[in-house]
Every structure is written in C-alpha cells, then in structure tokens.
PDB file of C-alpha atoms in Angstrom:
ATOM      1  CA  MET A 218       0.020  -0.396   0.098  1.00 69.00           C
ATOM      2  CA  THR A 219       1.569   3.825  -0.743  1.00 76.00           C
ATOM      3  CA  ALA A 220      -0.450   6.398   1.029  1.00 68.00           C
ATOM      4  CA  LYS A 221      -2.534   9.143  -0.826  1.00 74.00           C
ATOM      5  CA  GLY A 222      -3.210  11.988   0.852  1.00 78.00           C
ATOM      6  CA  CYS A 223      -6.061  12.685   3.092  1.00 81.00           C
ATOM      7  CA  PHE A 224     -10.003  13.559   2.651  1.00 83.00           C
ATOM      8  CA  SER A 225     -11.541  15.956   5.397  1.00 83.00           C
ATOM      9  CA  TYR A 226     -15.619  15.949   5.604  1.00 84.00           C
ATOM     10  CA  LYS A 227     -14.589  19.874   6.524  1.00 84.00           C
ATOM     11  CA  ASN A 228     -13.993  21.297   3.302  1.00 87.00           C
ATOM     12  CA  ALA A 229     -15.093  21.282  -0.646  1.00 89.00           C
ATOM     13  CA  THR A 230     -11.974  19.446  -1.733  1.00 91.00           C
ATOM     14  CA  VAL A 231     -12.866  16.212  -3.734  1.00 94.00           C
ATOM     15  CA  ASN A 232     -10.649  13.748  -3.654  1.00 92.00           C
ATOM     16  CA  GLY A 233     -10.616  11.222  -7.311  1.00 94.00           C
ATOM     17  CA  PHE A 234      -8.277   8.061  -7.865  1.00 94.00           C
ATOM     18  CA  ASN A 235      -7.863   6.468 -11.303  1.00 95.00           C
ATOM     19  CA  ILE A 236      -8.645   3.052 -11.286  1.00 95.00           C
ATOM     20  CA  THR A 237      -8.400   2.376 -15.155  1.00 95.00           C
ATOM     21  CA  ASN A 238      -8.246   4.675 -17.728  1.00 94.00           C
ATOM     22  CA  GLN A 239     -11.727   5.253 -18.109  1.00 95.00           C
ATOM     23  CA  LEU A 240     -13.015   4.698 -14.669  1.00 97.00           C
ATOM     24  CA  GLN A 241     -12.246   7.138 -11.969  1.00 97.00           C
ATOM     25  CA  VAL A 242     -13.620   6.979  -7.737  1.00 97.00           C
ATOM     26  CA  ARG A 243     -14.330  10.477  -6.442  1.00 96.00           C
ATOM     27  CA  VAL A 244     -15.167  11.259  -2.516  1.00 96.00           C
ATOM     28  CA  GLU A 245     -16.823  14.141  -2.111  1.00 95.00           C
ATOM     29  CA  ALA A 246     -18.188  15.358   1.504  1.00 94.00           C
ATOM     30  CA  ILE A 247     -21.777  16.164   1.414  1.00 94.00           C
ATOM     31  CA  GLY A 248     -21.855  17.555   5.091  1.00 86.00           C
ATOM     32  CA  ASN A 249     -20.030  17.833   7.928  1.00 82.00           C
ATOM     33  CA  ASN A 250     -20.239  13.904   9.055  1.00 89.00           C
ATOM     34  CA  VAL A 251     -21.331  12.395   5.648  1.00 95.00           C
ATOM     35  CA  ALA A 252     -19.340  11.686   2.152  1.00 95.00           C
ATOM     36  CA  LYS A 253     -20.213  10.002  -0.867  1.00 97.00           C
ATOM     37  CA  ILE A 254     -18.039   7.695  -3.231  1.00 98.00           C
ATOM     38  CA  TYR A 255     -19.070   7.690  -6.508  1.00 98.00           C
ATOM     39  CA  THR A 256     -17.438   6.857  -9.987  1.00 98.00           C
ATOM     40  CA  THR A 257     -17.017   8.609 -13.277  1.00 98.00           C
ATOM     41  CA  ASP A 258     -15.181   8.475 -16.771  1.00 97.00           C
ATOM     42  CA  GLU A 259     -11.654  10.176 -17.356  1.00 95.00           C
ATOM     43  CA  ASN A 260     -13.642  13.119 -18.135  1.00 96.00           C
ATOM     44  CA  GLY A 261     -16.002  13.712 -14.608  1.00 95.00           C
ATOM     45  CA  ASN A 262     -18.968  12.624 -16.153  1.00 97.00           C
ATOM     46  CA  PRO A 263     -20.803  10.502 -13.430  1.00 97.00           C
ATOM     47  CA  LEU A 264     -21.534   6.769 -14.149  1.00 98.00           C
ATOM     48  CA  PRO A 265     -23.518   3.996 -12.534  1.00 98.00           C
ATOM     49  CA  MET A 266     -21.647   2.611  -9.730  1.00 98.00           C
ATOM     50  CA  PRO A 267     -20.373  -0.600 -11.611  1.00 97.00           C
ATOM     51  CA  VAL A 268     -20.941  -3.936 -10.197  1.00 97.00           C
ATOM     52  CA  ASN A 269     -17.640  -4.778 -10.020  1.00 97.00           C
ATOM     53  CA  VAL A 270     -16.972  -2.150  -7.668  1.00 98.00           C
ATOM     54  CA  SER A 271     -17.962  -2.660  -3.912  1.00 98.00           C
ATOM     55  CA  LEU A 272     -17.514  -1.158  -0.505  1.00 98.00           C
ATOM     56  CA  ARG A 273     -17.230  -2.633   3.315  1.00 98.00           C
ATOM     57  CA  THR A 274     -16.517  -1.102   6.573  1.00 97.00           C
ATOM     58  CA  GLY A 275     -13.171  -1.992   8.624  1.00 91.00           C
ATOM     59  CA  GLU A 276     -16.007  -4.787  10.374  1.00 93.00           C
ATOM     60  CA  ASP A 277     -16.088  -6.557   7.353  1.00 95.00           C
ATOM     61  CA  VAL A 278     -20.056  -5.038   6.397  1.00 97.00           C
ATOM     62  CA  ASN A 279     -20.757  -4.424   2.989  1.00 98.00           C
ATOM     63  CA  VAL A 280     -22.075  -0.773   2.307  1.00 98.00           C
ATOM     64  CA  PRO A 281     -24.745  -1.136  -0.394  1.00 98.00           C
ATOM     65  CA  VAL A 282     -24.682   1.682  -3.512  1.00 98.00           C
ATOM     66  CA  TYR A 283     -27.482   3.848  -2.979  1.00 97.00           C
ATOM     67  CA  ASN A 284     -27.978   6.115  -5.920  1.00 97.00           C
ATOM     68  CA  ASN A 285     -25.360   5.036  -7.853  1.00 97.00           C
ATOM     69  CA  GLU A 286     -22.834   6.084  -4.760  1.00 98.00           C
ATOM     70  CA  PHE A 287     -21.902   4.776  -1.179  1.00 98.00           C
ATOM     71  CA  LEU A 288     -22.886   6.918   1.262  1.00 98.00           C
ATOM     72  CA  ILE A 289     -19.562   7.039   4.160  1.00 96.00           C
ATOM     73  CA  VAL A 290     -19.532   8.521   7.785  1.00 93.00           C
ATOM     74  CA  TRP A 291     -16.235   9.830   9.626  1.00 88.00           C
ATOM     75  CA  ILE A 292     -16.845   7.168  12.658  1.00 89.00           C
ATOM     76  CA  GLU A 293     -15.756   4.192  10.313  1.00 93.00           C
ATOM     77  CA  SER A 294     -13.243   2.544   8.335  1.00 94.00           C
ATOM     78  CA  TYR A 295     -13.829   1.418   4.733  1.00 97.00           C
ATOM     79  CA  VAL A 296     -12.331  -0.768   2.463  1.00 97.00           C
ATOM     80  CA  LEU A 297     -12.719  -0.024  -1.608  1.00 97.00           C
ATOM     81  CA  ALA A 298     -12.644  -3.430  -3.806  1.00 98.00           C
ATOM     82  CA  PHE A 299     -12.719  -3.774  -7.518  1.00 97.00           C
ATOM     83  CA  GLY A 300     -12.914  -7.000  -9.080  1.00 97.00           C
ATOM     84  CA  GLY A 301     -13.223  -8.401  -5.959  1.00 96.00           C
ATOM     85  CA  VAL A 302      -9.391  -6.866  -5.244  1.00 96.00           C
ATOM     86  CA  ASP A 303      -8.856  -4.205  -2.373  1.00 96.00           C
ATOM     87  CA  ILE A 304      -7.805  -1.296  -3.850  1.00 95.00           C
ATOM     88  CA  LEU A 305      -8.360   1.596  -1.658  1.00 95.00           C
ATOM     89  CA  TRP A 306      -8.182   1.968   2.168  1.00 94.00           C
ATOM     90  CA  LEU A 307      -9.973   5.023   4.445  1.00 92.00           C
ATOM     91  CA  HIS A 308      -8.940   4.884   7.504  1.00 89.00           C
ATOM     92  CA  ASN A 309     -10.815   6.548  10.393  1.00 84.00           C
ATOM     93  CA  GLN A 310      -9.579   9.957  11.453  1.00 67.00           C
ATOM     94  CA  LYS A 311     -12.110  12.364  11.228  1.00 56.00           C
ATOM     95  CA  GLN A 312     -10.780  12.460   7.794  1.00 58.00           C
ATOM     96  CA  GLN A 313     -10.156   9.802   5.957  1.00 70.00           C
ATOM     97  CA  ALA A 314      -6.108   8.753   4.951  1.00 76.00           C
ATOM     98  CA  PHE A 315      -5.920   6.830   1.579  1.00 86.00           C
ATOM     99  CA  SER A 316      -3.962   4.257   1.098  1.00 88.00           C
ATOM    100  CA  ALA A 317      -4.236   2.637  -2.481  1.00 92.00           C
ATOM    101  CA  SER A 318      -2.961  -0.057  -4.310  1.00 91.00           C
ATOM    102  CA  ASN A 319       0.544   0.545  -6.738  1.00 92.00           C
ATOM    103  CA  GLY A 320      -0.541   2.149 -10.618  1.00 90.00           C
ATOM    104  CA  ILE A 321      -3.430   3.600  -8.610  1.00 90.00           C
ATOM    105  CA  THR A 322      -2.720   7.362  -9.530  1.00 89.00           C
ATOM    106  CA  ALA A 323      -4.689   9.922  -6.923  1.00 88.00           C
ATOM    107  CA  PHE A 324      -5.865  13.866  -7.709  1.00 88.00           C
ATOM    108  CA  SER A 325      -7.861  16.181  -6.044  1.00 86.00           C
ATOM    109  CA  LEU A 326     -10.211  18.811  -7.662  1.00 83.00           C
TER     110      LEU A 326
END
C-alpha cells in the first residue's frame, strides 16, 4: 500500500483515484459527517456504480449502493474493492487517510 493523501469532511475538496483509463472513483463531502463515493469517466462525467466495485466497513460489513454512490461517515473505516481486489483503504481520523494499490494515481479537484 502507498499513502495517497487525506480526505476531510470539513472542506469542499473532491479527492479522486484513477482506477482504469476510463474509470475514476471520487470522494466528496456532502455534510460535516457524511461523504459520498461515486464513479466517473476520465472527463468527470458521472457513471452508474459498476457491479464490480464494492465497499465494506472495517468490520467487513458491506455498504449498499444508494443512488449510484456509497455513503460514508467519519466514524468508520472503509475498504473499496474493484473486481474483488482491495484497492483503496479509508482510515478513520475524522478525515480519511487514503492508501491505494500500486499503479493507482490520485488527484484532488
């Protein structure tokens, strides 16, 4: 794993990760305690959540997709999987510290 930065529920910065050449995952705060994880194409256009993308809590509880996104809260840690392989870890700190698999590049908007 390689550290890829931090996410804060307290600002408007959108953090993103290039999963493939055509698929990005973005994390965006929607309130002081809630954020959403959603997918876009390489141009930032929203995409339906692919069936091969899943999210679970640090306690291995699957998080359901809601309106083509995952909703997350600051009190949990999370693991995002792509094709059954864990690729992104969000570690609880009242912000999320990202770690990602080698080859995953990160960006902020």
